[in-house]
Amino acid sequence: MLLKDRILLKMIDFESGCPGRAQHFLKVYQFAQIIADAECMTGEAREILDVATLMHDIGIRPCEEKYGHCTGKMQEEEGPAHARAMLEKAGCESDRLIERVCWLIAHHHTYDGFEGLDYRILIEADYLVNAYENNASREAIRNMREKIFRTDMGKYLLDTMFLAE
């Protein structure tokens, strides 16, 4: 079984009893697939993106258990340690993959200083899902389009789903 498939099952187990969070990361994963295909992303970079999209919100449950609530910043702080432990338990032997996935999780609510296509795609895919789940206004969506969307496919998906007249 591929690492991403082992992580997918571990994340579903991790989010047991919370179908909304499992559905969220599955939607983010699928949008990331569409964008990554359009960007011709392959190899290790693709594997990192696949795993990061499945794990990006791993910090929510620990924050809620520890603090009784969770913010994006708290997720970024708490998530990497849990991701590292899960990746190691899943048999991931690539330190490079573990470090990059943890870095992506630690920055997935930070919308500046984009470093790498994997980061860009994770942010765009997560926003596509969050805009729908949070019923974002057209103005907010337009602002985020200008601020963070750079891939042609990400813009196409955002425009078609949310900004079509």
Coordinates of N, CA and C in Angstrom, one line a residue:
M1 N 0.9 -1.2 0.0 CA 0.0 0.0 0.0 C 0.9 1.2 0.0
L2 N 0.6 2.2 -0.8 CA 1.3 3.4 -0.9 C 1.2 4.2 0.4
L3 N 2.2 5.1 0.7 CA 2.2 5.9 1.9 C 1.0 6.7 1.9
K4 N 0.6 7.4 0.8 CA -0.6 8.3 0.9 C -1.9 7.5 1.3
D5 N -1.9 6.2 0.8 CA -3.1 5.4 1.2 C -3.1 5.0 2.6
R6 N -1.9 4.7 3.2 CA -1.8 4.4 4.6 C -2.1 5.6 5.4
I7 N -1.7 6.8 5.0 CA -2.0 8.0 5.7 C -3.5 8.3 5.6
L8 N -4.1 8.1 4.5 CA -5.5 8.4 4.3 C -6.3 7.6 5.4
L9 N -6.0 6.3 5.5 CA -6.7 5.4 6.5 C -6.4 5.9 7.9
K10 N -5.2 6.2 8.2 CA -4.8 6.7 9.5 C -5.5 8.0 9.9
M11 N -5.6 8.9 8.9 CA -6.3 10.1 9.1 C -7.8 9.9 9.4
I12 N -8.4 9.0 8.6 CA -9.8 8.7 8.9 C -10.0 8.1 10.3
D13 N -9.1 7.2 10.7 CA -9.1 6.7 12.1 C -8.9 7.9 13.1
F14 N -8.0 8.7 12.8 CA -7.6 9.9 13.7 C -8.9 10.8 13.9
E15 N -9.6 11.0 12.8 CA -10.8 11.8 12.9 C -12.1 11.0 13.1
S16 N -12.0 9.8 13.7 CA -13.1 9.0 14.0 C -14.2 9.8 14.8
G17 N -15.4 9.7 14.4 CA -16.5 10.4 15.0 C -16.7 11.8 14.5
C18 N -15.8 12.3 13.6 CA -15.9 13.6 13.1 C -15.9 13.6 11.5
P19 N -17.0 13.1 10.9 CA -17.1 13.0 9.5 C -16.8 14.3 8.7
G20 N -17.2 15.4 9.3 CA -16.9 16.7 8.6 C -15.5 17.0 8.3
R21 N -14.6 16.6 9.3 CA -13.2 16.9 9.1 C -12.6 15.9 8.1
A22 N -13.1 14.6 8.2 CA -12.6 13.6 7.2 C -13.0 14.0 5.8
Q23 N -14.3 14.5 5.6 CA -14.8 14.9 4.3 C -14.0 16.2 3.8
H24 N -13.6 17.0 4.8 CA -12.9 18.2 4.4 C -11.5 17.8 3.8
F25 N -10.7 17.0 4.5 CA -9.4 16.7 4.0 C -9.5 15.9 2.7
L26 N -10.5 15.1 2.5 CA -10.7 14.3 1.3 C -11.0 15.3 0.1
K27 N -11.8 16.3 0.4 CA -12.1 17.3 -0.7 C -10.8 18.1 -1.0
V28 N -10.1 18.5 0.0 CA -8.8 19.3 -0.3 C -7.9 18.4 -1.1
Y29 N -7.8 17.1 -0.7 CA -6.9 16.2 -1.5 C -7.3 16.1 -2.9
Q30 N -8.6 16.0 -3.2 CA -9.1 15.9 -4.6 C -8.9 17.1 -5.4
F31 N -9.1 18.3 -4.8 CA -8.8 19.5 -5.6 C -7.3 19.7 -5.8
A32 N -6.5 19.3 -4.9 CA -5.1 19.3 -5.1 C -4.7 18.4 -6.2
Q33 N -5.3 17.3 -6.3 CA -5.0 16.3 -7.4 C -5.3 17.0 -8.8
I34 N -6.4 17.7 -8.9 CA -6.8 18.3 -10.1 C -5.7 19.4 -10.5
I35 N -5.4 20.2 -9.5 CA -4.4 21.3 -9.7 C -3.0 20.8 -10.0
A36 N -2.6 19.8 -9.3 CA -1.3 19.2 -9.5 C -1.2 18.5 -10.8
D37 N -2.2 17.8 -11.3 CA -2.2 17.3 -12.6 C -2.1 18.3 -13.7
A38 N -2.8 19.5 -13.6 CA -2.7 20.6 -14.5 C -1.3 21.2 -14.5
E39 N -0.6 21.1 -13.3 CA 0.8 21.7 -13.2 C 1.8 20.6 -13.5
C40 N 1.4 19.4 -13.9 CA 2.3 18.3 -14.3 C 3.3 18.0 -13.1
M41 N 2.7 18.0 -11.9 CA 3.5 17.7 -10.7 C 3.6 16.2 -10.6
T42 N 4.8 15.6 -10.4 CA 5.1 14.2 -10.3 C 6.1 13.9 -9.2
G43 N 6.4 12.7 -9.1 CA 7.5 12.2 -8.2 C 7.4 12.6 -6.7
E44 N 8.5 12.9 -6.1 CA 8.5 13.1 -4.7 C 7.7 14.4 -4.3
A45 N 7.7 15.4 -5.2 CA 6.9 16.6 -4.9 C 5.4 16.2 -4.8
R46 N 5.0 15.4 -5.7 CA 3.6 14.9 -5.7 C 3.3 14.1 -4.5
E47 N 4.2 13.2 -4.1 CA 3.9 12.4 -2.9 C 3.8 13.3 -1.7
I48 N 4.7 14.3 -1.6 CA 4.6 15.3 -0.5 C 3.3 16.0 -0.4
L49 N 2.9 16.5 -1.6 CA 1.6 17.2 -1.7 C 0.4 16.3 -1.3
D50 N 0.4 15.1 -1.8 CA -0.6 14.1 -1.5 C -0.8 13.9 0.0
V51 N 0.4 13.6 0.7 CA 0.4 13.4 2.1 C 0.0 14.7 2.9
A52 N 0.5 15.8 2.5 CA 0.2 17.0 3.2 C -1.2 17.4 3.1
T53 N -1.9 17.2 1.9 CA -3.3 17.6 1.8 C -4.1 16.7 2.7
L54 N -3.8 15.5 2.9 CA -4.5 14.6 3.8 C -4.3 14.9 5.2
M55 N -3.2 15.5 5.6 CA -2.8 15.7 7.0 C -2.9 17.2 7.4
H56 N -3.2 18.1 6.5 CA -3.0 19.5 6.8 C -3.8 20.0 8.0
D57 N -4.9 19.4 8.4 CA -5.6 19.9 9.6 C -5.5 18.9 10.8
I58 N -4.4 18.2 10.8 CA -4.2 17.2 11.9 C -4.1 17.9 13.2
G59 N -3.9 19.1 13.3 CA -3.7 19.8 14.6 C -5.1 20.2 15.2
I60 N -6.2 20.1 14.5 CA -7.5 20.6 15.0 C -7.9 19.7 16.3
R61 N -7.9 18.4 16.1 CA -8.4 17.6 17.3 C -7.5 17.8 18.5
P62 N -6.2 17.7 18.4 CA -5.3 17.9 19.5 C -5.5 19.3 20.2
C63 N -5.8 20.3 19.4 CA -6.0 21.7 19.9 C -7.3 21.7 20.7
E64 N -8.4 21.1 20.1 CA -9.7 21.1 20.8 C -9.6 20.3 22.1
E65 N -8.8 19.2 22.1 CA -8.7 18.4 23.3 C -7.9 19.2 24.4
K66 N -6.8 19.9 23.9 CA -5.9 20.6 24.8 C -6.4 21.9 25.3
Y67 N -7.1 22.7 24.4 CA -7.5 24.1 24.7 C -9.0 24.3 24.7
G68 N -9.7 23.3 24.2 CA -11.2 23.5 24.1 C -11.6 24.3 22.9
H69 N -10.7 24.7 22.0 CA -11.0 25.4 20.8 C -9.7 25.3 19.9
C70 N -9.9 25.8 18.7 CA -8.8 25.8 17.7 C -8.8 27.0 16.8
T71 N -7.7 27.6 16.5 CA -7.6 28.6 15.5 C -6.6 28.1 14.5
G72 N -6.5 28.8 13.3 CA -5.6 28.4 12.3 C -4.1 28.4 12.8
K73 N -3.8 29.4 13.6 CA -2.4 29.5 14.1 C -2.1 28.4 15.1
M74 N -3.1 28.0 15.9 CA -2.9 26.9 16.8 C -2.7 25.6 16.1
Q75 N -3.5 25.4 15.0 CA -3.3 24.2 14.1 C -1.8 24.1 13.6
E76 N -1.3 25.3 13.2 CA 0.0 25.3 12.6 C 1.0 25.0 13.7
E77 N 0.8 25.3 14.9 CA 1.7 25.0 16.0 C 1.6 23.6 16.5
E78 N 0.4 23.1 16.6 CA 0.2 21.7 17.2 C 0.3 20.6 16.2
G79 N 0.0 20.9 14.9 CA -0.1 19.8 13.9 C 1.2 19.1 13.6
P80 N 2.3 19.8 13.4 CA 3.5 19.1 12.9 C 3.9 17.9 13.8
A81 N 3.9 18.0 15.1 CA 4.3 16.9 16.0 C 3.4 15.7 15.8
H82 N 2.1 15.9 15.6 CA 1.2 14.8 15.4 C 1.4 14.2 14.0
A83 N 1.7 15.0 13.0 CA 2.0 14.5 11.7 C 3.2 13.7 11.7
R84 N 4.3 14.2 12.3 CA 5.5 13.5 12.3 C 5.3 12.1 13.0
A85 N 4.6 12.0 14.1 CA 4.4 10.7 14.7 C 3.6 9.8 13.9
M86 N 2.6 10.3 13.2 CA 1.8 9.5 12.3 C 2.6 9.0 11.1
L87 N 3.4 9.8 10.5 CA 4.2 9.4 9.4 C 5.2 8.4 9.8
E88 N 5.8 8.5 10.9 CA 6.8 7.5 11.4 C 6.1 6.2 11.7
K89 N 4.9 6.2 12.3 CA 4.1 5.0 12.5 C 3.7 4.3 11.2
A90 N 3.5 5.1 10.2 CA 3.0 4.6 8.9 C 4.2 4.0 8.1
G91 N 5.4 4.1 8.7 CA 6.6 3.5 8.0 C 7.3 4.5 7.0
C92 N 7.0 5.7 7.1 CA 7.7 6.7 6.2 C 9.2 6.8 6.6
E93 N 10.1 6.5 5.6 CA 11.5 6.5 5.9 C 12.2 7.7 5.3
S94 N 11.5 8.6 4.7 CA 12.1 9.8 4.0 C 12.0 11.0 5.0
D95 N 13.2 11.3 5.5 CA 13.2 12.5 6.4 C 12.8 13.7 5.6
R96 N 13.2 13.8 4.4 CA 12.9 15.0 3.5 C 11.4 15.1 3.4
L97 N 10.7 14.0 3.2 CA 9.2 14.1 3.1 C 8.6 14.5 4.4
I98 N 9.0 13.9 5.5 CA 8.5 14.2 6.8 C 8.7 15.7 7.1
E99 N 9.9 16.2 6.9 CA 10.2 17.6 7.2 C 9.3 18.5 6.3
R100 N 9.2 18.2 5.1 CA 8.4 19.1 4.2 C 6.9 19.1 4.5
V101 N 6.4 17.9 4.8 CA 5.0 17.8 5.2 C 4.7 18.6 6.5
C102 N 5.6 18.4 7.4 CA 5.5 19.1 8.7 C 5.6 20.6 8.5
W103 N 6.5 21.1 7.6 CA 6.6 22.5 7.3 C 5.3 23.0 6.6
L104 N 4.8 22.2 5.7 CA 3.5 22.7 5.0 C 2.4 22.8 6.0
I105 N 2.3 21.8 6.9 CA 1.2 21.9 8.0 C 1.4 23.1 8.9
A106 N 2.7 23.4 9.2 CA 3.0 24.5 10.0 C 2.8 25.9 9.4
H107 N 2.5 25.9 8.1 CA 2.3 27.2 7.4 C 1.0 27.2 6.5
H108 N 0.1 26.3 6.7 CA -1.0 26.2 5.7 C -2.1 27.3 6.0
H109 N -2.0 28.0 7.1 CA -2.8 29.2 7.3 C -2.1 30.5 7.1
T110 N -0.9 30.4 6.6 CA 0.0 31.6 6.4 C 0.0 31.9 4.9
Y111 N -0.6 33.1 4.6 CA -0.8 33.4 3.2 C 0.2 34.3 2.6
D112 N 1.4 34.2 3.0 CA 2.5 35.0 2.4 C 3.8 34.2 2.4
G113 N 4.7 34.7 1.6 CA 6.0 34.0 1.5 C 5.9 32.6 1.0
F114 N 5.1 32.4 -0.1 CA 4.9 31.1 -0.6 C 6.2 30.5 -1.1
E115 N 6.5 29.3 -0.6 CA 7.7 28.6 -0.9 C 7.4 27.3 -1.6
G116 N 7.3 27.2 -2.9 CA 7.2 25.9 -3.6 C 5.8 25.7 -4.1
L117 N 5.7 25.0 -5.2 CA 4.4 24.7 -5.8 C 3.5 23.8 -4.9
D118 N 4.1 22.9 -4.1 CA 3.3 22.1 -3.2 C 2.6 23.0 -2.2
Y119 N 3.2 24.0 -1.7 CA 2.6 25.0 -0.8 C 1.5 25.8 -1.5
R120 N 1.8 26.2 -2.6 CA 0.8 27.0 -3.4 C -0.5 26.1 -3.6
I121 N -0.3 24.9 -4.1 CA -1.4 24.1 -4.4 C -2.2 23.7 -3.1
L122 N -1.5 23.4 -2.0 CA -2.2 23.1 -0.8 C -3.1 24.3 -0.3
I123 N -2.5 25.5 -0.4 CA -3.3 26.7 0.0 C -4.5 26.9 -0.9
E124 N -4.3 26.8 -2.2 CA -5.4 27.0 -3.2 C -6.5 25.9 -3.0
A125 N -6.1 24.6 -2.8 CA -7.1 23.6 -2.7 C -7.9 23.7 -1.3
D126 N -7.2 24.1 -0.3 CA -7.8 24.3 1.0 C -8.8 25.4 0.9
Y127 N -8.4 26.5 0.3 CA -9.3 27.6 0.2 C -10.6 27.3 -0.7
L128 N -10.4 26.5 -1.7 CA -11.6 26.1 -2.5 C -12.6 25.4 -1.7
V129 N -12.1 24.6 -0.8 CA -13.0 23.8 0.1 C -13.6 24.8 1.2
N130 N -12.7 25.5 1.8 CA -13.1 26.4 2.9 C -14.1 27.5 2.4
A131 N -13.9 28.0 1.2 CA -14.9 29.0 0.7 C -16.3 28.4 0.6
Y132 N -16.4 27.2 0.2 CA -17.7 26.6 0.2 C -18.3 26.2 1.6
E133 N -17.4 25.6 2.4 CA -17.8 25.1 3.7 C -18.2 26.3 4.6
N134 N -17.5 27.4 4.4 CA -17.8 28.6 5.3 C -18.7 29.6 4.6
N135 N -19.2 29.3 3.5 CA -20.1 30.2 2.7 C -19.5 31.6 2.6
A136 N -18.3 31.6 2.1 CA -17.6 32.9 1.9 C -18.3 33.8 0.9
S137 N -18.3 35.1 1.2 CA -18.9 36.1 0.3 C -18.1 36.2 -1.0
R138 N -18.8 36.6 -2.1 CA -18.1 36.9 -3.3 C -16.9 37.8 -3.2
E139 N -17.1 38.8 -2.4 CA -16.1 39.8 -2.1 C -14.8 39.1 -1.5
A140 N -15.1 38.3 -0.5 CA -14.0 37.6 0.2 C -13.3 36.7 -0.8
I141 N -14.1 36.0 -1.6 CA -13.5 35.1 -2.6 C -12.7 35.9 -3.7
R142 N -13.2 37.0 -4.1 CA -12.4 37.8 -5.1 C -11.1 38.3 -4.4
N143 N -11.2 38.7 -3.2 CA -9.9 39.1 -2.5 C -8.9 38.0 -2.4
M144 N -9.4 36.8 -2.0 CA -8.4 35.7 -1.9 C -7.9 35.3 -3.3
R145 N -8.7 35.4 -4.3 CA -8.2 35.1 -5.7 C -7.0 36.0 -6.0
E146 N -7.2 37.3 -5.7 CA -6.1 38.2 -6.0 C -4.9 38.0 -5.1
K147 N -5.1 37.6 -3.8 CA -4.1 37.5 -2.9 C -3.3 36.2 -3.0
I148 N -4.0 35.1 -3.2 CA -3.2 33.8 -3.2 C -3.3 32.9 -4.4
F149 N -4.2 33.1 -5.3 CA -4.3 32.1 -6.4 C -3.4 32.5 -7.5
R150 N -2.5 31.6 -7.9 CA -1.6 31.8 -9.0 C -1.7 30.7 -10.1
T151 N -2.1 29.5 -9.7 CA -2.1 28.5 -10.8 C -3.3 28.7 -11.7
D152 N -3.2 28.4 -12.9 CA -4.3 28.6 -13.9 C -5.5 27.7 -13.5
M153 N -5.2 26.5 -13.1 CA -6.3 25.6 -12.7 C -7.0 26.0 -11.4
G154 N -6.2 26.5 -10.5 CA -6.8 27.0 -9.2 C -7.8 28.1 -9.5
K155 N -7.3 29.1 -10.4 CA -8.1 30.2 -10.7 C -9.4 29.8 -11.5
Y156 N -9.2 28.8 -12.4 CA -10.3 28.3 -13.2 C -11.4 27.7 -12.2
L157 N -10.9 26.9 -11.3 CA -11.9 26.2 -10.4 C -12.6 27.3 -9.5
L158 N -11.8 28.2 -9.0 CA -12.4 29.3 -8.2 C -13.4 30.1 -9.0
D159 N -13.0 30.5 -10.1 CA -13.9 31.4 -11.0 C -15.2 30.6 -11.4
T160 N -15.0 29.4 -11.8 CA -16.1 28.6 -12.3 C -17.1 28.3 -11.2
M161 N -16.6 27.9 -10.0 CA -17.5 27.5 -8.9 C -18.1 28.7 -8.2
F162 N -17.4 29.8 -8.0 CA -17.8 30.9 -7.1 C -18.0 32.2 -7.8
L163 N -17.4 32.5 -8.9 CA -17.4 33.8 -9.4 C -18.1 33.9 -10.8
A164 N -18.7 32.8 -11.3 CA -19.4 32.9 -12.6 C -20.6 33.7 -12.5
E165 N -20.9 34.5 -13.5 CA -22.0 35.4 -13.5 C -23.3 34.7 -14.0

